[in-house]
Amino acid sequence: MPGGLKNCLLYTPVVIIGLFISACENDLNKVRAIAAADATKPIQRTTGVDMILNDSSVLKARLLTPLLYEYDTKDSTAHKFMPKGVKVLLFNGTTNPEGTVTADTGYYYDAKEMAKFKHNVVAINDEGTKYQSEELIWDRKTNKIYSNKKVLMTKPTGDQMEGTSFESIGLKNPVFQNATAVIHVNGEEAQ
C-alpha cells in the first residue's frame, strides 16, 4: 500500500471520532441552554384564582388574583407570581378577616411560606388602620408582616406615622424605625 493511502486510512478514524466528539459537545451545550431557558418559564398559568391558605385546618388567608403563574425551580425558590394585582384577606383562626393586603404585584414562596407584595401596597387591619408602602412581606408561619421600605401608617382618626421600615404581628402593634408622626391633639395638628 502506498504511504499516503496508509496514512489516510490510519488518520481517518481519528478524524471521524473527533467529529463525533465535537458534535456531542455542541448538542450537550444546546441541551443545557434549553434547560436553563425552560427553568425561567412558568409551568402553570391560572386565571381567576381564589385560593384558601390554612394550617392544620386553621384558616390563615384567602388569596384573590386575576392571573397567577407558577414556577417550579426544584428548589426553595419555587414560587407563584401574580403580575396583575393581588388581594389577600388575613385570618387568625376566626372567620372574620383581621386585615387585608392589596398590591399591584405579588409573589408567594411555598417552601418558605412567605408572600411578598410589591408596588402600591395597601394593608388595612380590622380597626381601620391603613399601611402604605412599595413592598410588604408576610411570613405565614409567624403571621409577621414587615417592610424594609418606607411605610406610612394612617389611623382612622387621621393620625399618621411614617418610618423607613416596620414590623408587626398581624398588622397590630407596629414597630417603626426612624419614625416621624403627625398626631392630632384636641382637634389640632401636632408633630
mmCIF file of C-alpha atoms in Angstrom:
data_model
loop_
_atom_site.group_PDB
_atom_site.id
_atom_site.type_symbol
_atom_site.label_atom_id
_atom_site.label_comp_id
_atom_site.label_asym_id
_atom_site.label_seq_id
_atom_site.Cartn_x
_atom_site.Cartn_y
_atom_site.Cartn_z
ATOM 1 C CA MET A 1 0.000 0.000 0.000
ATOM 2 C CA PRO A 2 1.400 3.395 -0.849
ATOM 3 C CA GLY A 3 2.438 5.557 2.136
ATOM 4 C CA GLY A 4 -0.146 8.315 1.505
ATOM 5 C CA LEU A 5 -3.085 5.899 1.434
ATOM 6 C CA LYS A 6 -1.783 4.100 4.526
ATOM 7 C CA ASN A 7 -1.582 7.424 6.455
ATOM 8 C CA CYS A 8 -5.041 8.384 5.219
ATOM 9 C CA LEU A 9 -6.547 5.096 6.428
ATOM 10 C CA LEU A 10 -4.707 5.447 9.724
ATOM 11 C CA TYR A 11 -5.930 9.011 10.468
ATOM 12 C CA THR A 12 -9.480 8.710 9.092
ATOM 13 C CA PRO A 13 -10.889 7.001 12.242
ATOM 14 C CA VAL A 14 -9.235 9.654 14.439
ATOM 15 C CA VAL A 15 -10.827 12.449 12.387
ATOM 16 C CA ILE A 16 -14.263 10.755 12.459
ATOM 17 C CA ILE A 17 -14.093 10.208 16.249
ATOM 18 C CA GLY A 18 -13.043 13.843 16.692
ATOM 19 C CA LEU A 19 -16.051 15.000 14.659
ATOM 20 C CA PHE A 20 -18.406 12.854 16.744
ATOM 21 C CA ILE A 21 -16.982 14.195 19.995
ATOM 22 C CA SER A 22 -17.285 17.819 18.885
ATOM 23 C CA ALA A 23 -20.826 17.168 17.627
ATOM 24 C CA CYS A 24 -21.768 15.666 21.001
ATOM 25 C CA GLU A 25 -20.302 18.641 22.851
ATOM 26 C CA ASN A 26 -22.366 21.066 20.791
ATOM 27 C CA ASP A 27 -25.523 19.037 21.418
ATOM 28 C CA LEU A 28 -24.861 18.966 25.189
ATOM 29 C CA ASN A 29 -24.382 22.732 25.186
ATOM 30 C CA LYS A 30 -27.679 23.146 23.324
ATOM 31 C CA VAL A 31 -29.443 20.872 25.806
ATOM 32 C CA ARG A 32 -28.033 22.868 28.732
ATOM 33 C CA ALA A 33 -29.124 26.153 27.132
ATOM 34 C CA ILE A 34 -32.639 24.850 26.512
ATOM 35 C CA ALA A 35 -32.908 23.501 30.080
ATOM 36 C CA ALA A 36 -31.750 26.845 31.507
ATOM 37 C CA ALA A 37 -34.293 28.733 29.388
ATOM 38 C CA ASP A 38 -37.103 26.376 30.443
ATOM 39 C CA ALA A 39 -36.306 26.937 34.135
ATOM 40 C CA THR A 40 -37.398 30.581 33.749
ATOM 41 C CA LYS A 41 -40.746 29.680 32.150
ATOM 42 C CA PRO A 42 -43.875 29.092 34.216
ATOM 43 C CA ILE A 43 -45.142 25.541 34.458
ATOM 44 C CA GLN A 44 -48.721 26.666 35.000
ATOM 45 C CA ARG A 45 -50.900 29.705 34.214
ATOM 46 C CA THR A 46 -54.200 30.132 36.059
ATOM 47 C CA THR A 47 -56.820 32.871 35.767
ATOM 48 C CA GLY A 48 -59.496 33.916 38.260
ATOM 49 C CA VAL A 49 -57.698 32.498 41.296
ATOM 50 C CA ASP A 50 -59.475 32.237 44.672
ATOM 51 C CA MET A 51 -57.104 30.277 46.946
ATOM 52 C CA ILE A 52 -57.516 29.351 50.627
ATOM 53 C CA LEU A 53 -54.365 29.012 52.761
ATOM 54 C CA ASN A 54 -54.702 27.088 56.024
ATOM 55 C CA ASP A 55 -52.525 25.445 58.623
ATOM 56 C CA SER A 56 -53.808 22.331 60.434
ATOM 57 C CA SER A 57 -57.377 23.207 59.381
ATOM 58 C CA VAL A 58 -56.998 26.760 60.752
ATOM 59 C CA LEU A 59 -57.850 29.412 58.168
ATOM 60 C CA LYS A 60 -54.854 31.731 57.613
ATOM 61 C CA ALA A 61 -55.637 33.602 54.399
ATOM 62 C CA ARG A 62 -57.706 33.866 51.252
ATOM 63 C CA LEU A 63 -55.817 34.972 48.138
ATOM 64 C CA LEU A 64 -57.558 36.506 45.126
ATOM 65 C CA THR A 65 -55.818 37.360 41.844
ATOM 66 C CA PRO A 66 -56.903 37.578 38.209
ATOM 67 C CA LEU A 67 -53.702 35.887 36.947
ATOM 68 C CA LEU A 68 -51.230 33.520 38.606
ATOM 69 C CA TYR A 69 -48.082 31.961 37.143
ATOM 70 C CA GLU A 70 -46.457 29.050 38.943
ATOM 71 C CA TYR A 71 -42.709 28.468 38.630
ATOM 72 C CA ASP A 72 -41.234 25.152 39.763
ATOM 73 C CA THR A 73 -37.465 25.514 40.046
ATOM 74 C CA LYS A 74 -36.959 22.276 42.028
ATOM 75 C CA ASP A 75 -35.537 24.207 44.982
ATOM 76 C CA SER A 76 -36.664 26.676 47.646
ATOM 77 C CA THR A 77 -37.140 29.449 45.060
ATOM 78 C CA ALA A 78 -40.213 27.796 43.505
ATOM 79 C CA HIS A 79 -42.956 30.402 43.649
ATOM 80 C CA LYS A 80 -46.248 31.761 42.417
ATOM 81 C CA PHE A 81 -46.215 35.132 40.626
ATOM 82 C CA MET A 82 -49.236 37.433 40.421
ATOM 83 C CA PRO A 83 -48.455 40.203 37.903
ATOM 84 C CA LYS A 84 -51.952 41.714 37.523
ATOM 85 C CA GLY A 85 -52.748 42.525 41.134
ATOM 86 C CA VAL A 86 -53.473 40.563 44.275
ATOM 87 C CA LYS A 87 -55.733 40.827 47.309
ATOM 88 C CA VAL A 88 -55.196 38.771 50.449
ATOM 89 C CA LEU A 89 -57.597 38.550 53.373
ATOM 90 C CA LEU A 90 -55.689 37.620 56.546
ATOM 91 C CA PHE A 91 -57.301 35.450 59.225
ATOM 92 C CA ASN A 92 -56.126 34.307 62.626
ATOM 93 C CA GLY A 93 -58.291 31.300 63.386
ATOM 94 C CA THR A 94 -61.634 33.100 63.012
ATOM 95 C CA THR A 95 -63.995 33.521 60.079
ATOM 96 C CA ASN A 96 -63.708 37.317 60.190
ATOM 97 C CA PRO A 97 -60.642 38.794 58.471
ATOM 98 C CA GLU A 98 -58.162 40.585 60.733
ATOM 99 C CA GLY A 99 -56.813 42.506 57.774
ATOM 100 C CA THR A 100 -56.434 42.810 54.015
ATOM 101 C CA VAL A 101 -53.456 43.417 51.756
ATOM 102 C CA THR A 102 -53.722 44.621 48.157
ATOM 103 C CA ALA A 103 -50.868 45.224 45.721
ATOM 104 C CA ASP A 104 -50.117 45.581 42.022
ATOM 105 C CA THR A 105 -47.804 42.534 42.099
ATOM 106 C CA GLY A 106 -47.432 39.555 44.400
ATOM 107 C CA TYR A 107 -45.163 36.552 44.955
ATOM 108 C CA TYR A 108 -45.779 33.507 47.126
ATOM 109 C CA TYR A 109 -42.899 31.164 48.048
ATOM 110 C CA ASP A 110 -44.303 27.757 49.033
ATOM 111 C CA ALA A 111 -41.212 26.348 50.786
ATOM 112 C CA LYS A 112 -40.715 29.496 52.877
ATOM 113 C CA GLU A 113 -44.457 30.056 53.427
ATOM 114 C CA MET A 114 -43.845 33.715 52.648
ATOM 115 C CA ALA A 115 -45.646 36.257 50.480
ATOM 116 C CA LYS A 116 -44.079 39.393 49.045
ATOM 117 C CA PHE A 117 -46.259 42.258 47.838
ATOM 118 C CA LYS A 118 -44.835 44.984 45.598
ATOM 119 C CA HIS A 119 -45.946 48.318 44.139
ATOM 120 C CA ASN A 120 -48.807 50.344 45.599
ATOM 121 C CA VAL A 121 -49.200 48.051 48.595
ATOM 122 C CA VAL A 122 -52.081 48.905 50.939
ATOM 123 C CA ALA A 123 -52.735 46.865 54.079
ATOM 124 C CA ILE A 124 -55.702 47.595 56.354
ATOM 125 C CA ASN A 125 -56.314 45.932 59.724
ATOM 126 C CA ASP A 126 -59.751 45.246 61.267
ATOM 127 C CA GLU A 127 -59.537 48.514 63.261
ATOM 128 C CA GLY A 128 -59.254 50.547 60.031
ATOM 129 C CA THR A 129 -55.556 51.420 60.354
ATOM 130 C CA LYS A 130 -54.000 51.643 56.878
ATOM 131 C CA TYR A 131 -50.375 50.862 55.967
ATOM 132 C CA GLN A 132 -48.970 52.013 52.603
ATOM 133 C CA SER A 133 -45.629 51.010 51.096
ATOM 134 C CA GLU A 134 -43.935 49.883 47.903
ATOM 135 C CA GLU A 135 -43.150 46.495 49.460
ATOM 136 C CA LEU A 136 -44.603 44.380 52.235
ATOM 137 C CA ILE A 137 -43.657 40.853 53.303
ATOM 138 C CA TRP A 138 -45.903 38.413 55.172
ATOM 139 C CA ASP A 139 -44.412 35.383 56.929
ATOM 140 C CA ARG A 140 -47.311 32.952 57.058
ATOM 141 C CA LYS A 141 -45.733 30.738 59.754
ATOM 142 C CA THR A 142 -45.318 33.535 62.307
ATOM 143 C CA ASN A 143 -48.010 35.953 60.992
ATOM 144 C CA LYS A 144 -45.264 38.606 60.995
ATOM 145 C CA ILE A 145 -45.738 41.433 58.500
ATOM 146 C CA TYR A 146 -42.808 43.692 57.755
ATOM 147 C CA SER A 147 -41.159 46.008 55.256
ATOM 148 C CA ASN A 148 -37.659 47.372 54.737
ATOM 149 C CA LYS A 149 -39.082 50.158 52.573
ATOM 150 C CA LYS A 150 -40.719 53.409 53.659
ATOM 151 C CA VAL A 151 -44.127 52.804 55.270
ATOM 152 C CA LEU A 152 -46.913 55.291 56.017
ATOM 153 C CA MET A 153 -49.465 54.286 58.666
ATOM 154 C CA THR A 154 -52.734 56.234 58.875
ATOM 155 C CA LYS A 155 -55.132 55.699 61.793
ATOM 156 C CA PRO A 156 -58.908 56.208 61.362
ATOM 157 C CA THR A 157 -58.511 59.397 63.478
ATOM 158 C CA GLY A 158 -56.191 60.879 60.836
ATOM 159 C CA ASP A 159 -53.031 60.431 62.934
ATOM 160 C CA GLN A 160 -50.098 59.334 60.777
ATOM 161 C CA MET A 161 -46.725 57.732 61.346
ATOM 162 C CA GLU A 162 -44.035 57.232 58.737
ATOM 163 C CA GLY A 163 -40.895 55.149 59.083
ATOM 164 C CA THR A 164 -38.060 53.796 56.982
ATOM 165 C CA SER A 165 -39.141 50.247 57.901
ATOM 166 C CA PHE A 166 -41.608 48.471 60.186
ATOM 167 C CA GLU A 167 -42.776 45.123 61.504
ATOM 168 C CA SER A 168 -45.878 43.864 63.271
ATOM 169 C CA ILE A 169 -47.745 40.703 64.083
ATOM 170 C CA GLY A 170 -50.960 40.561 62.074
ATOM 171 C CA LEU A 171 -50.966 44.340 61.435
ATOM 172 C CA LYS A 172 -51.247 45.057 65.185
ATOM 173 C CA ASN A 173 -48.822 46.992 67.408
ATOM 174 C CA PRO A 174 -46.357 48.012 64.686
ATOM 175 C CA VAL A 175 -42.750 48.901 65.461
ATOM 176 C CA PHE A 176 -41.270 51.575 63.168
ATOM 177 C CA GLN A 177 -37.656 52.521 62.539
ATOM 178 C CA ASN A 178 -36.685 56.205 62.070
ATOM 179 C CA ALA A 179 -40.282 57.316 62.569
ATOM 180 C CA THR A 180 -41.954 60.694 62.298
ATOM 181 C CA ALA A 181 -45.577 61.294 63.206
ATOM 182 C CA VAL A 182 -48.436 63.731 62.781
ATOM 183 C CA ILE A 183 -50.806 63.423 65.737
ATOM 184 C CA HIS A 184 -53.999 65.404 66.260
ATOM 185 C CA VAL A 185 -54.376 66.750 69.812
ATOM 186 C CA ASN A 186 -57.672 68.429 70.768
ATOM 187 C CA GLY A 187 -58.567 68.858 67.106
ATOM 188 C CA GLU A 188 -55.233 70.482 66.239
ATOM 189 C CA GLU A 189 -52.268 69.011 64.447
ATOM 190 C CA ALA A 190 -49.032 68.384 66.355
ATOM 191 C CA GLN A 191 -45.764 66.879 65.116
#
